[in-house]
Protein backbone atom coordinates (compact mmCIF):
# COMPACT_ATOMS: atom_id res chain seq x y z
CA UNK A 1 0.00 0.00 0.00
CA UNK A 2 1.35 3.43 -0.98
CA UNK A 3 0.23 6.28 1.31
CA UNK A 4 0.20 9.54 -0.65
CA UNK A 5 0.17 12.84 1.24
CA UNK A 6 -2.46 15.35 0.05
CA UNK A 7 -1.02 18.43 1.84
CA UNK A 8 -4.23 18.48 3.88
CA UNK A 9 -3.46 17.16 7.38
CA UNK A 10 -4.94 13.73 7.96
CA UNK A 11 -6.28 13.26 4.41
CA UNK A 12 -4.55 10.44 2.51
CA UNK A 13 -4.76 8.78 -0.89
CA UNK A 14 -3.89 5.10 -0.57
CA UNK A 15 -2.85 3.13 -3.62
CA UNK A 16 -2.88 -0.66 -3.53
CA UNK A 17 0.35 -2.43 -4.51
CA UNK A 18 -0.97 -5.17 -6.78
CA UNK A 19 0.89 -8.46 -7.06
CA UNK A 20 0.32 -9.44 -10.67
CA UNK A 21 0.45 -12.94 -12.13
CA UNK A 22 -1.07 -14.79 -15.08
CA UNK A 23 -4.44 -15.06 -13.25
CA UNK A 24 -4.68 -11.33 -12.58
CA UNK A 25 -3.60 -9.61 -9.34
CA UNK A 26 -3.89 -9.51 -5.55
CA UNK A 27 -3.54 -6.46 -3.34
CA UNK A 28 -4.01 -5.65 0.33
CA UNK A 29 -6.61 -2.89 0.69
CA UNK A 30 -6.48 -2.45 4.48
CA UNK A 31 -3.79 -3.18 7.10
CA UNK A 32 -4.19 -2.13 10.72
CA UNK A 33 -0.42 -2.23 11.34
CA UNK A 34 0.30 0.06 8.36
CA UNK A 35 -2.49 2.39 9.49
CA UNK A 36 -1.37 2.39 13.14
CA UNK A 37 2.22 3.24 12.12
CA UNK A 38 0.86 6.43 10.51
CA UNK A 39 -1.57 7.30 13.29
CA UNK A 40 -4.59 6.44 11.14
CA UNK A 41 -7.81 4.96 12.50
CA UNK A 42 -7.69 1.17 12.62
CA UNK A 43 -11.19 0.35 13.92
CA UNK A 44 -14.15 0.33 11.48
CA UNK A 45 -17.60 -0.61 12.61
CA UNK A 46 -19.60 -0.38 9.37
CA UNK A 47 -18.88 -1.15 5.74
CA UNK A 48 -21.40 0.19 3.25
CA UNK A 49 -22.01 0.32 -0.49
CA UNK A 50 -23.87 2.77 -2.70
CA UNK A 51 -24.83 2.09 -6.31
CA UNK A 52 -25.44 4.96 -8.73
CA UNK A 53 -27.01 4.08 -12.07
CA UNK A 54 -26.31 7.20 -14.11
CA UNK A 55 -23.17 9.02 -15.14
CA UNK A 56 -22.75 12.42 -13.40
CA UNK A 57 -24.99 11.43 -10.47
CA UNK A 58 -23.79 13.47 -7.49
CA UNK A 59 -24.05 12.40 -3.83
CA UNK A 60 -23.01 14.62 -0.93
CA UNK A 61 -21.50 16.57 0.65
CA UNK A 62 -22.11 14.73 3.91
CA UNK A 63 -20.63 14.36 7.38
CA UNK A 64 -21.74 13.27 10.85
CA UNK A 65 -21.48 15.71 13.77
CA UNK A 66 -19.64 14.74 16.97
CA UNK A 67 -19.93 12.46 18.91
CA UNK A 68 -20.77 10.43 15.78
CA UNK A 69 -18.11 11.98 13.52
CA UNK A 70 -16.52 9.30 11.43
CA UNK A 71 -13.39 8.42 9.52
CA UNK A 72 -14.32 7.17 6.03
CA UNK A 73 -12.25 5.04 3.71
CA UNK A 74 -13.85 5.36 0.29
CA UNK A 75 -13.19 3.20 -2.77
CA UNK A 76 -14.93 2.61 -6.07
CA UNK A 77 -15.18 -1.07 -6.91
CA UNK A 78 -17.11 -0.63 -10.20
CA UNK A 79 -16.95 2.22 -12.65
CA UNK A 80 -15.24 5.53 -11.87
CA UNK A 81 -15.97 8.51 -9.60
CA UNK A 82 -14.66 12.00 -8.95
CA UNK A 83 -14.36 11.87 -5.16
CA UNK A 84 -14.12 15.00 -3.00
CA UNK A 85 -13.29 15.75 0.63
CA UNK A 86 -13.72 19.22 2.19
CA UNK A 87 -11.87 20.26 5.34
CA UNK A 88 -14.49 21.59 7.81
CA UNK A 89 -12.16 21.75 10.82
CA UNK A 90 -12.33 25.43 11.92
CA UNK A 91 -8.89 25.21 13.55
CA UNK A 92 -7.28 23.72 10.42
CA UNK A 93 -4.87 25.76 8.27
CA UNK A 94 -6.74 24.26 5.31
CA UNK A 95 -10.26 25.03 6.60
CA UNK A 96 -12.77 25.05 3.70
CA UNK A 97 -10.17 23.70 1.27
CA UNK A 98 -11.09 20.67 -0.86
CA UNK A 99 -9.22 17.85 -2.53
CA UNK A 100 -10.43 15.51 -5.24
CA UNK A 101 -9.21 12.14 -6.47
CA UNK A 102 -10.47 9.77 -9.18
CA UNK A 103 -11.38 6.41 -7.69
CA UNK A 104 -12.21 3.47 -9.94
CA UNK A 105 -12.52 -0.28 -10.12
CA UNK A 106 -9.48 -0.16 -12.38
CA UNK A 107 -7.14 1.78 -10.06
CA UNK A 108 -8.41 0.38 -6.74
CA UNK A 109 -7.34 3.62 -5.06
CA UNK A 110 -8.75 4.47 -1.62
CA UNK A 111 -9.42 7.87 -0.08
CA UNK A 112 -8.84 8.08 3.69
CA UNK A 113 -11.04 10.92 4.99
CA UNK A 114 -10.63 11.82 8.68
CA UNK A 115 -13.24 13.19 11.07
CA UNK A 116 -14.18 16.81 10.43
CA UNK A 117 -14.46 16.49 6.64
CA UNK A 118 -17.48 16.54 4.35
CA UNK A 119 -17.48 13.94 1.56
CA UNK A 120 -19.17 13.69 -1.79
CA UNK A 121 -18.64 12.26 -5.24
CA UNK A 122 -19.80 12.46 -8.81
CA UNK A 123 -20.13 9.31 -10.94
CA UNK A 124 -17.99 9.51 -14.08
CA UNK A 125 -19.50 6.37 -15.60
CA UNK A 126 -22.88 4.64 -15.49
CA UNK A 127 -23.39 1.95 -12.85
CA UNK A 128 -20.79 2.85 -10.22
CA UNK A 129 -20.45 0.97 -6.95
CA UNK A 130 -18.83 2.90 -4.09
CA UNK A 131 -17.70 1.19 -0.88
CA UNK A 132 -17.23 2.87 2.50
CA UNK A 133 -15.50 1.71 5.65
CA UNK A 134 -16.83 3.83 8.53
CA UNK A 135 -15.25 4.24 11.96
CA UNK A 136 -18.59 5.27 13.55
CA UNK A 137 -22.07 3.87 13.13
CA UNK A 138 -24.65 5.68 11.03
CA UNK A 139 -26.60 8.10 13.23
CA UNK A 140 -29.35 9.89 11.26
CA UNK A 141 -29.79 12.63 13.88
CA UNK A 142 -26.15 13.67 13.45
CA UNK A 143 -26.05 13.38 9.65
CA UNK A 144 -25.45 16.84 8.18
CA UNK A 145 -24.37 18.28 4.88
CA UNK A 146 -23.16 21.26 2.90
CA UNK A 147 -24.00 22.26 -0.63
CA UNK A 148 -21.96 20.67 -3.39
CA UNK A 149 -22.00 24.01 -5.28
CA UNK A 150 -21.19 26.33 -2.38
CA UNK A 151 -19.23 29.24 -3.93
CA UNK A 152 -17.30 29.65 -0.68
CA UNK A 153 -15.73 26.22 -1.32
CA UNK A 154 -15.64 26.32 -5.13
CA UNK A 155 -15.45 22.62 -5.98
CA UNK A 156 -14.75 22.15 -9.69
CA UNK A 157 -17.07 19.22 -10.46
CA UNK A 158 -16.57 17.55 -13.86
CA UNK A 159 -20.15 18.24 -15.02
CA UNK A 160 -23.44 19.60 -13.66
CA UNK A 161 -25.18 16.76 -11.80
CA UNK A 162 -27.68 14.75 -13.82
CA UNK A 163 -29.13 13.07 -10.70
CA UNK A 164 -29.03 14.53 -7.18
CA UNK A 165 -31.35 14.12 -4.19
CA UNK A 166 -33.61 16.92 -3.00
CA UNK A 167 -31.86 16.61 0.36
CA UNK A 168 -28.48 17.28 -1.23
CA UNK A 169 -29.90 20.29 -3.08
CA UNK A 170 -31.22 21.77 0.17
CA UNK A 171 -28.16 21.77 2.42
CA UNK A 172 -27.23 25.24 3.76
CA UNK A 173 -24.30 27.24 2.41
CA UNK A 174 -21.24 27.52 4.67
CA UNK A 175 -22.01 31.24 4.98
CA UNK A 176 -25.26 30.28 6.74
CA UNK A 177 -23.29 28.14 9.16
CA UNK A 178 -20.84 30.96 9.92
CA UNK A 179 -23.76 33.38 10.42
CA UNK A 180 -25.34 30.79 12.73
CA UNK A 181 -22.07 30.34 14.64
CA UNK A 182 -21.76 34.11 15.04
CA UNK A 183 -25.35 34.36 16.23
CA UNK A 184 -24.80 31.58 18.76
CA UNK A 185 -21.47 32.98 20.04
C1 LIG B 1 -25.07 6.79 5.04
C2 LIG B 1 -26.10 5.76 5.39
C3 LIG B 1 -27.39 5.82 4.89
N1 LIG B 1 -28.30 4.87 5.25
C4 LIG B 1 -29.64 4.94 4.69
C5 LIG B 1 -30.33 6.28 4.88
C6 LIG B 1 -31.19 6.42 3.65
O1 LIG B 1 -32.42 5.79 3.85
C7 LIG B 1 -30.43 5.65 2.58
C8 LIG B 1 -29.66 6.57 1.65
O2 LIG B 1 -28.89 7.41 2.47
P1 LIG B 1 -28.22 8.68 1.80
O3 LIG B 1 -29.23 9.36 0.91
O4 LIG B 1 -27.58 9.49 2.92
O5 LIG B 1 -27.09 8.03 0.91
P2 LIG B 1 -25.95 8.85 0.15
O6 LIG B 1 -26.51 10.11 -0.42
O7 LIG B 1 -25.28 7.89 -0.73
O8 LIG B 1 -24.97 9.27 1.31
C9 LIG B 1 -23.72 8.64 1.47
O9 LIG B 1 -22.87 9.13 0.50
C10 LIG B 1 -22.18 10.32 0.87
C11 LIG B 1 -21.36 10.79 -0.31
C12 LIG B 1 -21.37 10.06 2.08
O10 LIG B 1 -20.20 10.43 2.21
C13 LIG B 1 -22.00 9.34 3.19
O11 LIG B 1 -21.18 8.27 3.60
C14 LIG B 1 -23.35 8.85 2.92
O12 LIG B 1 -24.16 9.84 3.48
O13 LIG B 1 -29.53 4.78 3.27
C15 LIG B 1 -27.99 3.85 6.12
O14 LIG B 1 -28.85 3.00 6.44
N2 LIG B 1 -26.73 3.79 6.63
C16 LIG B 1 -25.77 4.70 6.30
O15 LIG B 1 -24.63 4.59 6.78
PDB file of C-alpha atoms and ligand atoms in Angstrom:
ATOM      1  CA  UNK A   1       0.000   0.000   0.000  1.00  0.00           C
ATOM      2  CA  UNK A   2       1.349   3.430  -0.984  1.00  0.00           C
ATOM      3  CA  UNK A   3       0.233   6.277   1.307  1.00  0.00           C
ATOM      4  CA  UNK A   4       0.203   9.536  -0.650  1.00  0.00           C
ATOM      5  CA  UNK A   5       0.172  12.840   1.235  1.00  0.00           C
ATOM      6  CA  UNK A   6      -2.458  15.353   0.048  1.00  0.00           C
ATOM      7  CA  UNK A   7      -1.021  18.425   1.836  1.00  0.00           C
ATOM      8  CA  UNK A   8      -4.227  18.484   3.884  1.00  0.00           C
ATOM      9  CA  UNK A   9      -3.463  17.160   7.382  1.00  0.00           C
ATOM     10  CA  UNK A  10      -4.942  13.730   7.957  1.00  0.00           C
ATOM     11  CA  UNK A  11      -6.275  13.264   4.406  1.00  0.00           C
ATOM     12  CA  UNK A  12      -4.554  10.438   2.512  1.00  0.00           C
ATOM     13  CA  UNK A  13      -4.755   8.781  -0.889  1.00  0.00           C
ATOM     14  CA  UNK A  14      -3.888   5.103  -0.566  1.00  0.00           C
ATOM     15  CA  UNK A  15      -2.854   3.133  -3.616  1.00  0.00           C
ATOM     16  CA  UNK A  16      -2.877  -0.661  -3.531  1.00  0.00           C
ATOM     17  CA  UNK A  17       0.349  -2.432  -4.513  1.00  0.00           C
ATOM     18  CA  UNK A  18      -0.968  -5.169  -6.778  1.00  0.00           C
ATOM     19  CA  UNK A  19       0.889  -8.456  -7.060  1.00  0.00           C
ATOM     20  CA  UNK A  20       0.323  -9.444 -10.670  1.00  0.00           C
ATOM     21  CA  UNK A  21       0.449 -12.940 -12.133  1.00  0.00           C
ATOM     22  CA  UNK A  22      -1.067 -14.792 -15.080  1.00  0.00           C
ATOM     23  CA  UNK A  23      -4.444 -15.059 -13.245  1.00  0.00           C
ATOM     24  CA  UNK A  24      -4.682 -11.326 -12.581  1.00  0.00           C
ATOM     25  CA  UNK A  25      -3.596  -9.611  -9.342  1.00  0.00           C
ATOM     26  CA  UNK A  26      -3.895  -9.508  -5.554  1.00  0.00           C
ATOM     27  CA  UNK A  27      -3.535  -6.458  -3.340  1.00  0.00           C
ATOM     28  CA  UNK A  28      -4.010  -5.654   0.327  1.00  0.00           C
ATOM     29  CA  UNK A  29      -6.608  -2.885   0.686  1.00  0.00           C
ATOM     30  CA  UNK A  30      -6.477  -2.451   4.484  1.00  0.00           C
ATOM     31  CA  UNK A  31      -3.789  -3.180   7.096  1.00  0.00           C
ATOM     32  CA  UNK A  32      -4.189  -2.125  10.718  1.00  0.00           C
ATOM     33  CA  UNK A  33      -0.422  -2.231  11.340  1.00  0.00           C
ATOM     34  CA  UNK A  34       0.298   0.059   8.362  1.00  0.00           C
ATOM     35  CA  UNK A  35      -2.493   2.390   9.488  1.00  0.00           C
ATOM     36  CA  UNK A  36      -1.372   2.390  13.143  1.00  0.00           C
ATOM     37  CA  UNK A  37       2.221   3.239  12.116  1.00  0.00           C
ATOM     38  CA  UNK A  38       0.859   6.434  10.511  1.00  0.00           C
ATOM     39  CA  UNK A  39      -1.571   7.298  13.288  1.00  0.00           C
ATOM     40  CA  UNK A  40      -4.589   6.443  11.144  1.00  0.00           C
ATOM     41  CA  UNK A  41      -7.809   4.965  12.502  1.00  0.00           C
ATOM     42  CA  UNK A  42      -7.691   1.167  12.620  1.00  0.00           C
ATOM     43  CA  UNK A  43     -11.192   0.355  13.922  1.00  0.00           C
ATOM     44  CA  UNK A  44     -14.147   0.329  11.480  1.00  0.00           C
ATOM     45  CA  UNK A  45     -17.603  -0.614  12.612  1.00  0.00           C
ATOM     46  CA  UNK A  46     -19.601  -0.384   9.374  1.00  0.00           C
ATOM     47  CA  UNK A  47     -18.876  -1.152   5.740  1.00  0.00           C
ATOM     48  CA  UNK A  48     -21.395   0.193   3.250  1.00  0.00           C
ATOM     49  CA  UNK A  49     -22.007   0.323  -0.488  1.00  0.00           C
ATOM     50  CA  UNK A  50     -23.866   2.766  -2.697  1.00  0.00           C
ATOM     51  CA  UNK A  51     -24.832   2.092  -6.309  1.00  0.00           C
ATOM     52  CA  UNK A  52     -25.438   4.964  -8.730  1.00  0.00           C
ATOM     53  CA  UNK A  53     -27.013   4.078 -12.073  1.00  0.00           C
ATOM     54  CA  UNK A  54     -26.308   7.196 -14.105  1.00  0.00           C
ATOM     55  CA  UNK A  55     -23.167   9.021 -15.136  1.00  0.00           C
ATOM     56  CA  UNK A  56     -22.754  12.423 -13.395  1.00  0.00           C
ATOM     57  CA  UNK A  57     -24.990  11.432 -10.468  1.00  0.00           C
ATOM     58  CA  UNK A  58     -23.794  13.471  -7.492  1.00  0.00           C
ATOM     59  CA  UNK A  59     -24.046  12.403  -3.834  1.00  0.00           C
ATOM     60  CA  UNK A  60     -23.011  14.620  -0.933  1.00  0.00           C
ATOM     61  CA  UNK A  61     -21.500  16.575   0.649  1.00  0.00           C
ATOM     62  CA  UNK A  62     -22.112  14.731   3.906  1.00  0.00           C
ATOM     63  CA  UNK A  63     -20.631  14.357   7.378  1.00  0.00           C
ATOM     64  CA  UNK A  64     -21.740  13.273  10.847  1.00  0.00           C
ATOM     65  CA  UNK A  65     -21.482  15.707  13.774  1.00  0.00           C
ATOM     66  CA  UNK A  66     -19.643  14.736  16.970  1.00  0.00           C
ATOM     67  CA  UNK A  67     -19.934  12.462  18.906  1.00  0.00           C
ATOM     68  CA  UNK A  68     -20.766  10.435  15.776  1.00  0.00           C
ATOM     69  CA  UNK A  69     -18.114  11.975  13.524  1.00  0.00           C
ATOM     70  CA  UNK A  70     -16.520   9.298  11.429  1.00  0.00           C
ATOM     71  CA  UNK A  71     -13.390   8.423   9.517  1.00  0.00           C
ATOM     72  CA  UNK A  72     -14.320   7.168   6.027  1.00  0.00           C
ATOM     73  CA  UNK A  73     -12.246   5.037   3.706  1.00  0.00           C
ATOM     74  CA  UNK A  74     -13.849   5.358   0.287  1.00  0.00           C
ATOM     75  CA  UNK A  75     -13.187   3.204  -2.766  1.00  0.00           C
ATOM     76  CA  UNK A  76     -14.934   2.607  -6.068  1.00  0.00           C
ATOM     77  CA  UNK A  77     -15.181  -1.071  -6.914  1.00  0.00           C
ATOM     78  CA  UNK A  78     -17.106  -0.630 -10.196  1.00  0.00           C
ATOM     79  CA  UNK A  79     -16.954   2.224 -12.645  1.00  0.00           C
ATOM     80  CA  UNK A  80     -15.244   5.532 -11.872  1.00  0.00           C
ATOM     81  CA  UNK A  81     -15.975   8.511  -9.602  1.00  0.00           C
ATOM     82  CA  UNK A  82     -14.657  12.001  -8.947  1.00  0.00           C
ATOM     83  CA  UNK A  83     -14.360  11.874  -5.156  1.00  0.00           C
ATOM     84  CA  UNK A  84     -14.120  15.001  -2.996  1.00  0.00           C
ATOM     85  CA  UNK A  85     -13.288  15.750   0.633  1.00  0.00           C
ATOM     86  CA  UNK A  86     -13.722  19.217   2.189  1.00  0.00           C
ATOM     87  CA  UNK A  87     -11.873  20.265   5.344  1.00  0.00           C
ATOM     88  CA  UNK A  88     -14.493  21.591   7.806  1.00  0.00           C
ATOM     89  CA  UNK A  89     -12.164  21.750  10.822  1.00  0.00           C
ATOM     90  CA  UNK A  90     -12.329  25.427  11.919  1.00  0.00           C
ATOM     91  CA  UNK A  91      -8.889  25.205  13.546  1.00  0.00           C
ATOM     92  CA  UNK A  92      -7.285  23.718  10.418  1.00  0.00           C
ATOM     93  CA  UNK A  93      -4.869  25.756   8.273  1.00  0.00           C
ATOM     94  CA  UNK A  94      -6.740  24.259   5.310  1.00  0.00           C
ATOM     95  CA  UNK A  95     -10.258  25.030   6.602  1.00  0.00           C
ATOM     96  CA  UNK A  96     -12.769  25.051   3.700  1.00  0.00           C
ATOM     97  CA  UNK A  97     -10.166  23.698   1.274  1.00  0.00           C
ATOM     98  CA  UNK A  98     -11.087  20.665  -0.855  1.00  0.00           C
ATOM     99  CA  UNK A  99      -9.215  17.847  -2.527  1.00  0.00           C
ATOM    100  CA  UNK A 100     -10.432  15.508  -5.242  1.00  0.00           C
ATOM    101  CA  UNK A 101      -9.215  12.136  -6.466  1.00  0.00           C
ATOM    102  CA  UNK A 102     -10.473   9.774  -9.180  1.00  0.00           C
ATOM    103  CA  UNK A 103     -11.383   6.409  -7.688  1.00  0.00           C
ATOM    104  CA  UNK A 104     -12.208   3.475  -9.942  1.00  0.00           C
ATOM    105  CA  UNK A 105     -12.522  -0.285 -10.116  1.00  0.00           C
ATOM    106  CA  UNK A 106      -9.475  -0.158 -12.376  1.00  0.00           C
ATOM    107  CA  UNK A 107      -7.139   1.781 -10.063  1.00  0.00           C
ATOM    108  CA  UNK A 108      -8.407   0.380  -6.741  1.00  0.00           C
ATOM    109  CA  UNK A 109      -7.336   3.616  -5.061  1.00  0.00           C
ATOM    110  CA  UNK A 110      -8.745   4.468  -1.625  1.00  0.00           C
ATOM    111  CA  UNK A 111      -9.425   7.874  -0.085  1.00  0.00           C
ATOM    112  CA  UNK A 112      -8.842   8.079   3.686  1.00  0.00           C
ATOM    113  CA  UNK A 113     -11.040  10.923   4.986  1.00  0.00           C
ATOM    114  CA  UNK A 114     -10.632  11.821   8.677  1.00  0.00           C
ATOM    115  CA  UNK A 115     -13.236  13.191  11.068  1.00  0.00           C
ATOM    116  CA  UNK A 116     -14.184  16.806  10.429  1.00  0.00           C
ATOM    117  CA  UNK A 117     -14.460  16.486   6.638  1.00  0.00           C
ATOM    118  CA  UNK A 118     -17.477  16.545   4.347  1.00  0.00           C
ATOM    119  CA  UNK A 119     -17.476  13.943   1.563  1.00  0.00           C
ATOM    120  CA  UNK A 120     -19.165  13.685  -1.787  1.00  0.00           C
ATOM    121  CA  UNK A 121     -18.636  12.257  -5.237  1.00  0.00           C
ATOM    122  CA  UNK A 122     -19.799  12.457  -8.809  1.00  0.00           C
ATOM    123  CA  UNK A 123     -20.125   9.310 -10.935  1.00  0.00           C
ATOM    124  CA  UNK A 124     -17.986   9.506 -14.080  1.00  0.00           C
ATOM    125  CA  UNK A 125     -19.505   6.374 -15.604  1.00  0.00           C
ATOM    126  CA  UNK A 126     -22.877   4.641 -15.495  1.00  0.00           C
ATOM    127  CA  UNK A 127     -23.390   1.950 -12.848  1.00  0.00           C
ATOM    128  CA  UNK A 128     -20.791   2.847 -10.220  1.00  0.00           C
ATOM    129  CA  UNK A 129     -20.453   0.973  -6.955  1.00  0.00           C
ATOM    130  CA  UNK A 130     -18.833   2.897  -4.086  1.00  0.00           C
ATOM    131  CA  UNK A 131     -17.704   1.194  -0.885  1.00  0.00           C
ATOM    132  CA  UNK A 132     -17.227   2.869   2.503  1.00  0.00           C
ATOM    133  CA  UNK A 133     -15.498   1.710   5.652  1.00  0.00           C
ATOM    134  CA  UNK A 134     -16.833   3.834   8.528  1.00  0.00           C
ATOM    135  CA  UNK A 135     -15.249   4.238  11.960  1.00  0.00           C
ATOM    136  CA  UNK A 136     -18.585   5.268  13.548  1.00  0.00           C
ATOM    137  CA  UNK A 137     -22.073   3.869  13.132  1.00  0.00           C
ATOM    138  CA  UNK A 138     -24.654   5.685  11.026  1.00  0.00           C
ATOM    139  CA  UNK A 139     -26.596   8.099  13.233  1.00  0.00           C
ATOM    140  CA  UNK A 140     -29.352   9.890  11.260  1.00  0.00           C
ATOM    141  CA  UNK A 141     -29.790  12.626  13.881  1.00  0.00           C
ATOM    142  CA  UNK A 142     -26.154  13.673  13.454  1.00  0.00           C
ATOM    143  CA  UNK A 143     -26.055  13.382   9.647  1.00  0.00           C
ATOM    144  CA  UNK A 144     -25.451  16.837   8.184  1.00  0.00           C
ATOM    145  CA  UNK A 145     -24.374  18.275   4.879  1.00  0.00           C
ATOM    146  CA  UNK A 146     -23.155  21.263   2.899  1.00  0.00           C
ATOM    147  CA  UNK A 147     -24.003  22.257  -0.626  1.00  0.00           C
ATOM    148  CA  UNK A 148     -21.956  20.674  -3.390  1.00  0.00           C
ATOM    149  CA  UNK A 149     -22.002  24.007  -5.283  1.00  0.00           C
ATOM    150  CA  UNK A 150     -21.187  26.326  -2.379  1.00  0.00           C
ATOM    151  CA  UNK A 151     -19.229  29.244  -3.934  1.00  0.00           C
ATOM    152  CA  UNK A 152     -17.302  29.647  -0.680  1.00  0.00           C
ATOM    153  CA  UNK A 153     -15.727  26.217  -1.323  1.00  0.00           C
ATOM    154  CA  UNK A 154     -15.643  26.325  -5.132  1.00  0.00           C
ATOM    155  CA  UNK A 155     -15.455  22.624  -5.982  1.00  0.00           C
ATOM    156  CA  UNK A 156     -14.752  22.150  -9.692  1.00  0.00           C
ATOM    157  CA  UNK A 157     -17.068  19.219 -10.464  1.00  0.00           C
ATOM    158  CA  UNK A 158     -16.570  17.547 -13.864  1.00  0.00           C
ATOM    159  CA  UNK A 159     -20.145  18.237 -15.023  1.00  0.00           C
ATOM    160  CA  UNK A 160     -23.440  19.605 -13.660  1.00  0.00           C
ATOM    161  CA  UNK A 161     -25.181  16.765 -11.801  1.00  0.00           C
ATOM    162  CA  UNK A 162     -27.684  14.750 -13.819  1.00  0.00           C
ATOM    163  CA  UNK A 163     -29.131  13.073 -10.703  1.00  0.00           C
ATOM    164  CA  UNK A 164     -29.031  14.530  -7.183  1.00  0.00           C
ATOM    165  CA  UNK A 165     -31.349  14.122  -4.190  1.00  0.00           C
ATOM    166  CA  UNK A 166     -33.611  16.924  -2.995  1.00  0.00           C
ATOM    167  CA  UNK A 167     -31.855  16.608   0.357  1.00  0.00           C
ATOM    168  CA  UNK A 168     -28.479  17.276  -1.232  1.00  0.00           C
ATOM    169  CA  UNK A 169     -29.898  20.288  -3.075  1.00  0.00           C
ATOM    170  CA  UNK A 170     -31.220  21.766   0.167  1.00  0.00           C
ATOM    171  CA  UNK A 171     -28.161  21.769   2.421  1.00  0.00           C
ATOM    172  CA  UNK A 172     -27.228  25.236   3.756  1.00  0.00           C
ATOM    173  CA  UNK A 173     -24.304  27.237   2.414  1.00  0.00           C
ATOM    174  CA  UNK A 174     -21.236  27.520   4.668  1.00  0.00           C
ATOM    175  CA  UNK A 175     -22.013  31.241   4.981  1.00  0.00           C
ATOM    176  CA  UNK A 176     -25.257  30.285   6.736  1.00  0.00           C
ATOM    177  CA  UNK A 177     -23.290  28.142   9.161  1.00  0.00           C
ATOM    178  CA  UNK A 178     -20.840  30.960   9.923  1.00  0.00           C
ATOM    179  CA  UNK A 179     -23.756  33.376  10.423  1.00  0.00           C
ATOM    180  CA  UNK A 180     -25.341  30.792  12.727  1.00  0.00           C
ATOM    181  CA  UNK A 181     -22.073  30.339  14.642  1.00  0.00           C
ATOM    182  CA  UNK A 182     -21.756  34.112  15.040  1.00  0.00           C
ATOM    183  CA  UNK A 183     -25.351  34.360  16.230  1.00  0.00           C
ATOM    184  CA  UNK A 184     -24.798  31.578  18.764  1.00  0.00           C
ATOM    185  CA  UNK A 185     -21.469  32.982  20.042  1.00  0.00           C
TER     186      UNK A 185
HETATM  187  C1  LIG B   1     -25.071   6.789   5.040  1.00  0.00           C
HETATM  188  C2  LIG B   1     -26.105   5.757   5.390  1.00  0.00           C
HETATM  189  C3  LIG B   1     -27.391   5.821   4.887  1.00  0.00           C
HETATM  190  N1  LIG B   1     -28.298   4.868   5.247  1.00  0.00           N
HETATM  191  C4  LIG B   1     -29.643   4.938   4.687  1.00  0.00           C
HETATM  192  C5  LIG B   1     -30.334   6.282   4.878  1.00  0.00           C
HETATM  193  C6  LIG B   1     -31.190   6.418   3.646  1.00  0.00           C
HETATM  194  O1  LIG B   1     -32.422   5.789   3.852  1.00  0.00           O
HETATM  195  C7  LIG B   1     -30.426   5.647   2.578  1.00  0.00           C
HETATM  196  C8  LIG B   1     -29.657   6.566   1.647  1.00  0.00           C
HETATM  197  O2  LIG B   1     -28.893   7.414   2.467  1.00  0.00           O
HETATM  198  P1  LIG B   1     -28.218   8.684   1.801  1.00  0.00           P
HETATM  199  O3  LIG B   1     -29.225   9.361   0.914  1.00  0.00           O
HETATM  200  O4  LIG B   1     -27.577   9.494   2.922  1.00  0.00           O
HETATM  201  O5  LIG B   1     -27.089   8.031   0.913  1.00  0.00           O
HETATM  202  P2  LIG B   1     -25.952   8.849   0.147  1.00  0.00           P
HETATM  203  O6  LIG B   1     -26.510  10.112  -0.417  1.00  0.00           O
HETATM  204  O7  LIG B   1     -25.282   7.885  -0.729  1.00  0.00           O
HETATM  205  O8  LIG B   1     -24.974   9.271   1.308  1.00  0.00           O
HETATM  206  C9  LIG B   1     -23.716   8.638   1.474  1.00  0.00           C
HETATM  207  O9  LIG B   1     -22.870   9.129   0.501  1.00  0.00           O
HETATM  208  C10 LIG B   1     -22.179  10.318   0.869  1.00  0.00           C
HETATM  209  C11 LIG B   1     -21.365  10.788  -0.312  1.00  0.00           C
HETATM  210  C12 LIG B   1     -21.369  10.056   2.080  1.00  0.00           C
HETATM  211  O10 LIG B   1     -20.205  10.425   2.210  1.00  0.00           O
HETATM  212  C13 LIG B   1     -22.001   9.339   3.188  1.00  0.00           C
HETATM  213  O11 LIG B   1     -21.183   8.268   3.605  1.00  0.00           O
HETATM  214  C14 LIG B   1     -23.349   8.849   2.924  1.00  0.00           C
HETATM  215  O12 LIG B   1     -24.156   9.838   3.479  1.00  0.00           O
HETATM  216  O13 LIG B   1     -29.526   4.784   3.271  1.00  0.00           O
HETATM  217  C15 LIG B   1     -27.989   3.853   6.119  1.00  0.00           C
HETATM  218  O14 LIG B   1     -28.846   2.999   6.435  1.00  0.00           O
HETATM  219  N2  LIG B   1     -26.729   3.787   6.629  1.00  0.00           N
HETATM  220  C16 LIG B   1     -25.769   4.698   6.296  1.00  0.00           C
HETATM  221  O15 LIG B   1     -24.631   4.592   6.777  1.00  0.00           O
END
